[in-house]
């Protein structure tokens, strides 16, 4: 099945720089999540719109780090990055379309 | 067909003429990416449906401190999810979900470390980090089971709701939620909770199974014999995707 089968596997020593980078990204994700909590509980409920906008921005920041660093997409070739990202425009379209639709249904009831 | 497959690397001009890998990624990794995109559309559709149904129900108008559960308006999520195991009756909004989020992010980190160890063909390190990842996944599933159980059984006081029985409106107190009644708000809220977190939990469960398979094959030396650990990377992509989905579920279901 696999023509490249081999018994000679060379174990390489860990790259300290790479591992430090992984933990750095983990730390960023943790801090952003902690900030989300801070915003949820420290900002008074009158600032609802600001809260929601901050949550969405923080979610996109987290998604950027998970997809870009953990899933390694940031280090792939440009054509692969765009073939994954551009179709997500459909999601944005559907989101806007259905939220507006939901609002209209409420008004029409 | 057989003669076309053998001309590799002869076309020097166009990258897309064939015989090359323009994405510089292996077939398996590329197909994992496209599968994850289709899965992203499924989850987006679910979360956007949540948005639609939330916007077609009236929101609670008053101050959040005076909030009570009612069938009339959509609940404030932090008022619904405020229970923590062993702390019965203590309102700790979103604390338990926050712990679950950190567990999943940490298991994603250990997965990256497993992939990194795989690049170095370091079997012992892959085994160690895969075990941590599996442990994180199982802990998350356990937390979710508790969360579901609490959601289904409900609070001590319950909520009064009107039911049309034999042509008469009868008021009854509901405890907890299922697919037909819901103490926290309109019934679709519970249906969406079960469907979205359930679909995500199914992904976590199958991810744990895949992770276990990878661990087993690593431990028995399968990838050493194969000469590379690319499977760890492919399953890693899936596992990070599950974490990514949770980041979105956490924001749009629990925080907003």
Tab-separated table of C-alpha atoms in Angstrom:
chain	number	residue	atom	x	y	z
A	1	UNK	CA	0.000	0.000	0.000
A	2	UNK	CA	2.705	2.482	0.963
A	3	UNK	CA	5.744	2.291	-1.247
A	4	UNK	CA	7.772	4.598	1.008
A	5	UNK	CA	7.705	2.258	4.013
A	6	UNK	CA	10.892	2.438	5.976
A	7	UNK	CA	12.327	1.429	9.299
A	8	UNK	CA	14.860	4.215	9.528
A	9	UNK	CA	13.191	7.041	11.392
A	10	UNK	CA	15.455	9.829	12.554
A	11	UNK	CA	14.186	11.622	15.652
A	12	UNK	CA	15.087	15.292	15.532
A	13	UNK	CA	15.551	17.443	18.631
A	14	UNK	CA	12.740	19.872	19.500
A	15	UNK	CA	12.938	23.386	18.074
A	16	UNK	CA	12.670	25.635	21.162
A	17	UNK	CA	11.680	28.678	19.086
A	18	UNK	CA	8.721	26.833	17.490
A	19	UNK	CA	7.433	25.535	20.824
A	20	UNK	CA	7.713	28.964	22.417
A	21	UNK	CA	5.618	30.341	19.522
A	22	UNK	CA	2.897	27.716	20.123
A	23	UNK	CA	2.636	28.654	23.805
A	24	UNK	CA	2.610	32.338	22.899
A	25	UNK	CA	-0.436	31.813	20.647
A	26	UNK	CA	-2.066	29.778	23.450
A	27	UNK	CA	-1.460	32.645	25.843
A	28	UNK	CA	-3.038	35.137	23.409
A	29	UNK	CA	-6.129	32.899	23.076
A	30	UNK	CA	-6.397	32.639	26.851
A	31	UNK	CA	-6.045	36.386	27.356
A	32	UNK	CA	-8.651	37.195	24.700
A	33	UNK	CA	-11.112	34.759	26.332
A	34	UNK	CA	-10.427	36.342	29.721
A	35	UNK	CA	-11.075	39.781	28.175
A	36	UNK	CA	-14.406	38.523	26.836
A	37	UNK	CA	-15.381	37.646	30.397
A	38	UNK	CA	-14.228	41.025	31.652
A	39	UNK	CA	-16.333	42.793	29.022
A	40	UNK	CA	-19.351	40.583	29.781
A	41	UNK	CA	-19.344	41.404	33.506
A	42	UNK	CA	-17.603	44.740	33.989
A	43	UNK	CA	-19.412	46.763	31.319
A	44	UNK	CA	-22.907	47.803	32.477
A	45	UNK	CA	-25.853	46.436	30.436
A	46	UNK	CA	-26.570	49.860	28.908
A	47	UNK	CA	-23.581	49.384	26.571
A	48	UNK	CA	-25.170	46.399	24.838
A	49	UNK	CA	-24.153	47.328	21.284
A	50	UNK	CA	-20.538	48.028	22.266
A	51	UNK	CA	-20.440	44.702	24.097
A	52	UNK	CA	-21.713	42.745	21.096
A	53	UNK	CA	-19.279	44.468	18.718
A	54	UNK	CA	-16.352	43.709	21.090
A	55	UNK	CA	-17.405	40.053	21.381
A	56	UNK	CA	-17.538	39.678	17.603
A	57	UNK	CA	-14.138	41.362	17.113
A	58	UNK	CA	-12.569	39.166	19.836
A	59	UNK	CA	-14.083	36.034	18.277
A	60	UNK	CA	-12.583	36.940	14.908
A	61	UNK	CA	-9.191	37.567	16.572
A	62	UNK	CA	-9.358	34.109	18.173
A	63	UNK	CA	-10.456	32.516	14.873
A	64	UNK	CA	-7.525	34.260	13.140
A	65	UNK	CA	-5.004	32.733	15.548
A	66	UNK	CA	-6.564	29.258	15.560
A	67	UNK	CA	-6.856	29.028	11.767
A	68	UNK	CA	-3.664	30.930	10.961
A	69	UNK	CA	-1.275	29.406	13.502
A	70	UNK	CA	-2.759	26.185	14.888
A	71	UNK	CA	-4.216	25.036	11.570
A	72	UNK	CA	-1.151	26.489	9.862
A	73	UNK	CA	-3.198	28.184	7.125
A	74	UNK	CA	-1.180	31.387	7.476
A	75	UNK	CA	1.905	29.507	6.277
A	76	UNK	CA	0.294	27.809	3.267
A	77	UNK	CA	0.448	29.148	-0.310
A	78	UNK	CA	-1.746	32.142	-1.131
A	79	UNK	CA	-4.045	30.226	-3.508
A	80	UNK	CA	-4.943	27.760	-0.726
A	81	UNK	CA	-5.559	30.568	1.782
A	82	UNK	CA	-7.939	32.299	-0.621
A	83	UNK	CA	-9.755	29.123	-1.679
A	84	UNK	CA	-10.582	28.549	1.987
A	85	UNK	CA	-11.386	32.144	2.932
A	86	UNK	CA	-13.313	33.522	-0.053
A	87	UNK	CA	-16.212	30.989	0.095
A	88	UNK	CA	-16.823	32.212	3.666
A	89	UNK	CA	-18.325	35.330	2.067
A	90	UNK	CA	-21.462	33.211	1.582
A	91	UNK	CA	-21.693	32.835	5.356
A	92	UNK	CA	-21.562	36.611	5.832
A	93	UNK	CA	-24.257	37.062	3.209
A	94	UNK	CA	-26.554	34.434	4.776
A	95	UNK	CA	-25.986	35.925	8.240
A	96	UNK	CA	-27.041	39.428	7.173
A	97	UNK	CA	-29.943	38.145	5.054
A	98	UNK	CA	-31.473	35.949	7.769
A	99	UNK	CA	-31.029	38.436	10.626
A	100	UNK	CA	-32.860	41.092	8.597
A	101	UNK	CA	-35.479	38.479	7.743
A	102	UNK	CA	-35.944	37.549	11.412
A	103	UNK	CA	-36.447	41.187	12.332
A	104	UNK	CA	-39.076	41.607	9.590
A	105	UNK	CA	-40.973	38.509	10.784
A	106	UNK	CA	-41.122	40.001	14.291
A	107	UNK	CA	-42.411	43.315	12.890
A	108	UNK	CA	-45.037	41.591	10.712
A	109	UNK	CA	-46.503	39.490	13.555
B	1	UNK	CA	-4.954	7.598	-18.313
B	2	UNK	CA	-1.823	5.731	-17.311
B	3	UNK	CA	0.488	7.821	-19.478
B	4	UNK	CA	-0.789	11.151	-18.123
B	5	UNK	CA	-0.028	10.240	-14.530
B	6	UNK	CA	3.652	9.692	-15.154
B	7	UNK	CA	4.552	13.107	-16.583
B	8	UNK	CA	5.517	14.803	-13.368
B	9	UNK	CA	7.430	18.045	-13.275
B	10	UNK	CA	7.893	18.315	-17.051
B	11	UNK	CA	5.618	21.315	-17.605
B	12	UNK	CA	7.784	24.238	-16.602
B	13	UNK	CA	5.443	27.094	-17.491
B	14	UNK	CA	1.922	26.943	-16.078
B	15	UNK	CA	1.537	25.894	-12.460
B	16	UNK	CA	-2.012	24.707	-13.102
B	17	UNK	CA	-1.311	22.600	-16.231
B	18	UNK	CA	-1.099	19.392	-14.257
B	19	UNK	CA	1.636	17.156	-12.913
B	20	UNK	CA	2.239	19.435	-9.927
B	21	UNK	CA	0.673	20.313	-6.639
B	22	UNK	CA	-0.146	24.040	-6.944
B	23	UNK	CA	-1.319	24.215	-3.323
B	24	UNK	CA	1.906	22.561	-2.093
B	25	UNK	CA	-0.236	20.463	0.254
B	26	UNK	CA	-0.746	16.707	0.123
B	27	UNK	CA	-3.981	15.225	-1.218
B	28	UNK	CA	-5.146	14.133	2.221
B	29	UNK	CA	-4.570	17.527	3.828
B	30	UNK	CA	-6.295	19.322	0.979
B	31	UNK	CA	-9.337	17.069	1.203
B	32	UNK	CA	-9.428	17.610	4.987
B	33	UNK	CA	-9.500	21.362	4.332
B	34	UNK	CA	-12.387	21.037	1.894
B	35	UNK	CA	-14.293	18.755	4.250
B	36	UNK	CA	-13.794	21.289	7.040
B	37	UNK	CA	-15.130	24.044	4.779
B	38	UNK	CA	-18.317	22.078	4.134
B	39	UNK	CA	-18.573	21.456	7.870
B	40	UNK	CA	-18.078	25.178	8.489
B	41	UNK	CA	-21.074	25.857	6.254
B	42	UNK	CA	-23.186	23.398	8.239
B	43	UNK	CA	-22.284	25.013	11.552
B	44	UNK	CA	-22.768	28.492	10.087
B	45	UNK	CA	-26.235	27.503	8.922
B	46	UNK	CA	-27.088	26.302	12.440
B	47	UNK	CA	-25.773	29.418	14.155
B	48	UNK	CA	-27.403	31.725	11.606
B	49	UNK	CA	-30.730	29.926	12.143
B	50	UNK	CA	-30.254	30.724	15.828
B	51	UNK	CA	-29.847	34.383	14.831
B	52	UNK	CA	-32.992	34.283	12.694
B	53	UNK	CA	-35.136	32.673	15.393
B	54	UNK	CA	-33.731	34.942	18.090
B	55	UNK	CA	-34.540	38.054	16.070
B	56	UNK	CA	-38.071	36.873	15.289
B	57	UNK	CA	-38.790	36.543	19.025
B	58	UNK	CA	-39.165	39.625	21.208
B	59	UNK	CA	-36.125	40.498	23.332
B	60	UNK	CA	-36.358	41.234	27.067
B	61	UNK	CA	-36.842	44.999	27.432
B	62	UNK	CA	-36.174	45.703	31.118
B	63	UNK	CA	-32.993	45.872	33.173
B	64	UNK	CA	-31.079	42.532	33.250
B	65	UNK	CA	-31.156	42.498	37.081
B	66	UNK	CA	-34.978	42.229	37.034
B	67	UNK	CA	-34.946	39.481	34.402
B	68	UNK	CA	-37.251	36.486	34.926
B	69	UNK	CA	-37.774	33.470	32.709
B	70	UNK	CA	-40.889	33.723	30.563
B	71	UNK	CA	-42.366	32.204	27.433
B	72	UNK	CA	-42.947	35.752	26.175
B	73	UNK	CA	-39.368	36.784	25.463
B	74	UNK	CA	-35.990	35.360	24.497
B	75	UNK	CA	-33.863	34.595	27.598
B	76	UNK	CA	-30.602	36.358	28.460
B	77	UNK	CA	-28.063	33.493	28.067
B	78	UNK	CA	-26.001	34.404	31.150
B	79	UNK	CA	-29.145	34.038	33.272
B	80	UNK	CA	-29.729	30.534	31.896
B	81	UNK	CA	-26.200	29.153	32.146
B	82	UNK	CA	-25.146	30.085	35.648
B	83	UNK	CA	-24.837	26.737	37.409
B	84	UNK	CA	-21.571	25.049	38.378
B	85	UNK	CA	-21.255	21.445	39.627
B	86	UNK	CA	-21.141	21.039	43.448
B	87	UNK	CA	-22.261	24.655	43.922
B	88	UNK	CA	-26.004	24.177	43.944
B	89	UNK	CA	-28.018	27.383	44.082
B	90	UNK	CA	-25.000	29.692	43.726
B	91	UNK	CA	-25.452	31.901	40.653
B	92	UNK	CA	-22.131	31.943	38.769
B	93	UNK	CA	-23.026	33.106	35.259
B	94	UNK	CA	-20.996	31.550	32.445
B	95	UNK	CA	-18.259	30.284	34.786
B	96	UNK	CA	-18.741	26.640	33.837
B	97	UNK	CA	-18.873	27.388	30.084
B	98	UNK	CA	-15.720	29.456	30.538
B	99	UNK	CA	-13.950	26.479	32.124
B	100	UNK	CA	-15.121	24.301	29.202
B	101	UNK	CA	-13.742	26.871	26.744
B	102	UNK	CA	-10.342	26.871	28.435
B	103	UNK	CA	-10.268	23.048	28.468
B	104	UNK	CA	-10.940	22.902	24.729
B	105	UNK	CA	-8.361	25.594	23.913
B	106	UNK	CA	-5.761	23.750	26.019
B	107	UNK	CA	-6.480	20.458	24.266
B	108	UNK	CA	-6.010	22.303	20.975
B	109	UNK	CA	-2.594	23.482	22.213
B	110	UNK	CA	-1.545	19.944	23.149
B	111	UNK	CA	-2.666	18.850	19.669
B	112	UNK	CA	-0.353	21.415	18.019
B	113	UNK	CA	2.457	20.116	20.217
B	114	UNK	CA	1.649	16.554	19.041
B	115	UNK	CA	1.776	17.692	15.401
B	116	UNK	CA	5.072	19.466	16.073
B	117	UNK	CA	6.479	16.286	17.643
B	118	UNK	CA	5.213	14.355	14.603
B	119	UNK	CA	7.261	16.591	12.296
B	120	UNK	CA	10.338	15.524	14.270
B	121	UNK	CA	9.327	11.802	14.170
B	122	UNK	CA	9.435	11.849	17.978
B	123	UNK	CA	7.152	8.938	18.827
B	124	UNK	CA	7.332	9.332	22.614
B	125	UNK	CA	6.371	13.024	22.457
B	126	UNK	CA	3.498	12.349	20.019
B	127	UNK	CA	2.149	9.687	22.401
B	128	UNK	CA	2.370	12.029	25.378
B	129	UNK	CA	0.665	14.988	23.710
B	130	UNK	CA	-2.012	12.820	22.055
B	131	UNK	CA	-2.901	11.427	25.480
B	132	UNK	CA	-3.275	14.955	26.886
B	133	UNK	CA	-5.454	15.891	23.896
B	134	UNK	CA	-7.690	12.843	24.406
B	135	UNK	CA	-7.961	13.664	28.117
B	136	UNK	CA	-8.987	17.256	27.286
B	137	UNK	CA	-11.599	16.041	24.814
B	138	UNK	CA	-13.085	13.569	27.293
B	139	UNK	CA	-13.183	16.198	30.068
B	140	UNK	CA	-15.003	18.573	27.737
B	141	UNK	CA	-17.548	15.863	26.878
B	142	UNK	CA	-18.088	15.143	30.567
B	143	UNK	CA	-18.709	18.840	31.246
B	144	UNK	CA	-21.158	18.975	28.381
B	145	UNK	CA	-23.034	15.945	29.709
B	146	UNK	CA	-23.411	17.728	33.059
B	147	UNK	CA	-24.499	20.934	31.334
B	148	UNK	CA	-27.151	19.085	29.322
B	149	UNK	CA	-28.389	17.226	32.376
B	150	UNK	CA	-28.748	20.487	34.296
B	151	UNK	CA	-30.492	22.183	31.372
B	152	UNK	CA	-32.954	19.298	31.038
B	153	UNK	CA	-33.776	19.091	34.765
B	154	UNK	CA	-34.013	22.833	35.246
B	155	UNK	CA	-34.046	25.099	38.287
B	156	UNK	CA	-35.705	24.592	41.671
B	157	UNK	CA	-38.397	27.238	41.193
B	158	UNK	CA	-39.424	26.601	37.560
B	159	UNK	CA	-41.530	28.889	35.378
B	160	UNK	CA	-45.289	29.173	34.939
B	161	UNK	CA	-46.557	28.646	31.402
B	162	UNK	CA	-49.997	28.416	29.808
B	163	UNK	CA	-51.089	25.305	27.936
B	164	UNK	CA	-54.199	24.785	25.813
B	165	UNK	CA	-55.676	21.507	27.048
B	166	UNK	CA	-59.142	20.373	25.844
B	167	UNK	CA	-59.958	23.914	24.739
B	168	UNK	CA	-59.022	25.494	28.074
B	169	UNK	CA	-55.952	27.497	29.026
B	170	UNK	CA	-54.325	25.864	32.018
B	171	UNK	CA	-51.329	27.326	33.839
B	172	UNK	CA	-48.642	24.837	34.838
B	173	UNK	CA	-45.163	25.183	36.305
B	174	UNK	CA	-42.431	23.811	34.057
B	175	UNK	CA	-39.089	22.579	35.324
B	176	UNK	CA	-36.267	22.322	32.819
B	177	UNK	CA	-36.479	22.004	29.082
B	178	UNK	CA	-37.065	19.467	26.347
B	179	UNK	CA	-38.079	19.722	22.710
B	180	UNK	CA	-41.698	20.733	23.486
B	181	UNK	CA	-41.589	22.798	26.704
B	182	UNK	CA	-38.888	25.085	28.025
B	183	UNK	CA	-38.729	26.832	31.389
B	184	UNK	CA	-36.102	29.358	30.233
B	185	UNK	CA	-37.966	30.899	27.310
B	186	UNK	CA	-39.640	30.091	23.997
B	187	UNK	CA	-39.337	26.349	23.156
B	188	UNK	CA	-37.105	26.977	20.071
B	189	UNK	CA	-34.397	28.213	22.477
B	190	UNK	CA	-34.083	24.730	23.978
B	191	UNK	CA	-34.313	23.045	20.572
B	192	UNK	CA	-31.464	25.226	19.281
B	193	UNK	CA	-29.416	24.566	22.419
B	194	UNK	CA	-29.775	20.802	21.989
B	195	UNK	CA	-29.105	20.903	18.278
B	196	UNK	CA	-26.119	23.266	18.195
B	197	UNK	CA	-24.237	22.053	21.273
B	198	UNK	CA	-25.269	18.486	20.444
B	199	UNK	CA	-23.909	18.700	16.911
B	200	UNK	CA	-20.706	20.206	18.271
B	201	UNK	CA	-20.503	17.539	20.986
B	202	UNK	CA	-20.870	14.832	18.317
B	203	UNK	CA	-17.907	16.391	16.535
B	204	UNK	CA	-15.887	16.374	19.759
B	205	UNK	CA	-16.820	12.744	20.371
B	206	UNK	CA	-15.761	11.628	16.889
B	207	UNK	CA	-12.628	13.771	17.280
B	208	UNK	CA	-11.751	11.904	20.478
B	209	UNK	CA	-12.245	8.590	18.614
B	210	UNK	CA	-9.958	9.738	15.781
B	211	UNK	CA	-7.392	11.006	18.291
B	212	UNK	CA	-7.468	7.647	20.020
B	213	UNK	CA	-6.919	5.858	16.701
B	214	UNK	CA	-3.919	8.117	16.017
B	215	UNK	CA	-2.570	7.456	19.514
B	216	UNK	CA	-2.981	3.700	19.051
B	217	UNK	CA	-1.245	3.711	15.683
B	218	UNK	CA	1.573	5.872	17.036
B	219	UNK	CA	2.041	3.635	20.065
B	220	UNK	CA	2.168	0.491	17.915
B	221	UNK	CA	4.781	2.087	15.642
B	222	UNK	CA	2.542	2.314	12.561
B	223	UNK	CA	3.722	5.808	11.588
B	224	UNK	CA	7.352	4.957	12.275
B	225	UNK	CA	7.034	2.134	9.741
B	226	UNK	CA	5.318	4.487	7.319
B	227	UNK	CA	8.129	6.990	7.750
B	228	UNK	CA	6.044	10.086	8.476
B	229	UNK	CA	3.393	11.388	10.894
B	230	UNK	CA	1.149	13.247	8.455
B	231	UNK	CA	-1.987	11.590	9.825
B	232	UNK	CA	-1.412	13.422	13.119
B	233	UNK	CA	-1.468	16.659	11.163
B	234	UNK	CA	-4.713	15.817	9.315
B	235	UNK	CA	-6.578	14.780	12.456
B	236	UNK	CA	-5.040	17.843	14.118
B	237	UNK	CA	-6.751	20.037	11.502
B	238	UNK	CA	-10.079	18.447	12.405
B	239	UNK	CA	-9.481	18.881	16.136
B	240	UNK	CA	-8.599	22.576	15.762
B	241	UNK	CA	-11.721	23.045	13.686
B	242	UNK	CA	-13.822	21.628	16.521
B	243	UNK	CA	-12.152	24.129	18.856
B	244	UNK	CA	-12.806	26.926	16.356
B	245	UNK	CA	-16.499	26.050	16.180
B	246	UNK	CA	-16.702	26.160	19.973
B	247	UNK	CA	-15.194	29.671	19.951
B	248	UNK	CA	-18.111	30.760	17.736
B	249	UNK	CA	-20.748	28.816	19.693
B	250	UNK	CA	-19.410	30.339	22.918
B	251	UNK	CA	-19.758	33.879	21.556
B	252	UNK	CA	-23.051	33.609	19.716
B	253	UNK	CA	-24.906	31.240	22.014
B	254	UNK	CA	-23.576	32.131	25.472
B	255	UNK	CA	-22.168	35.658	25.397
B	256	UNK	CA	-24.281	37.719	22.991
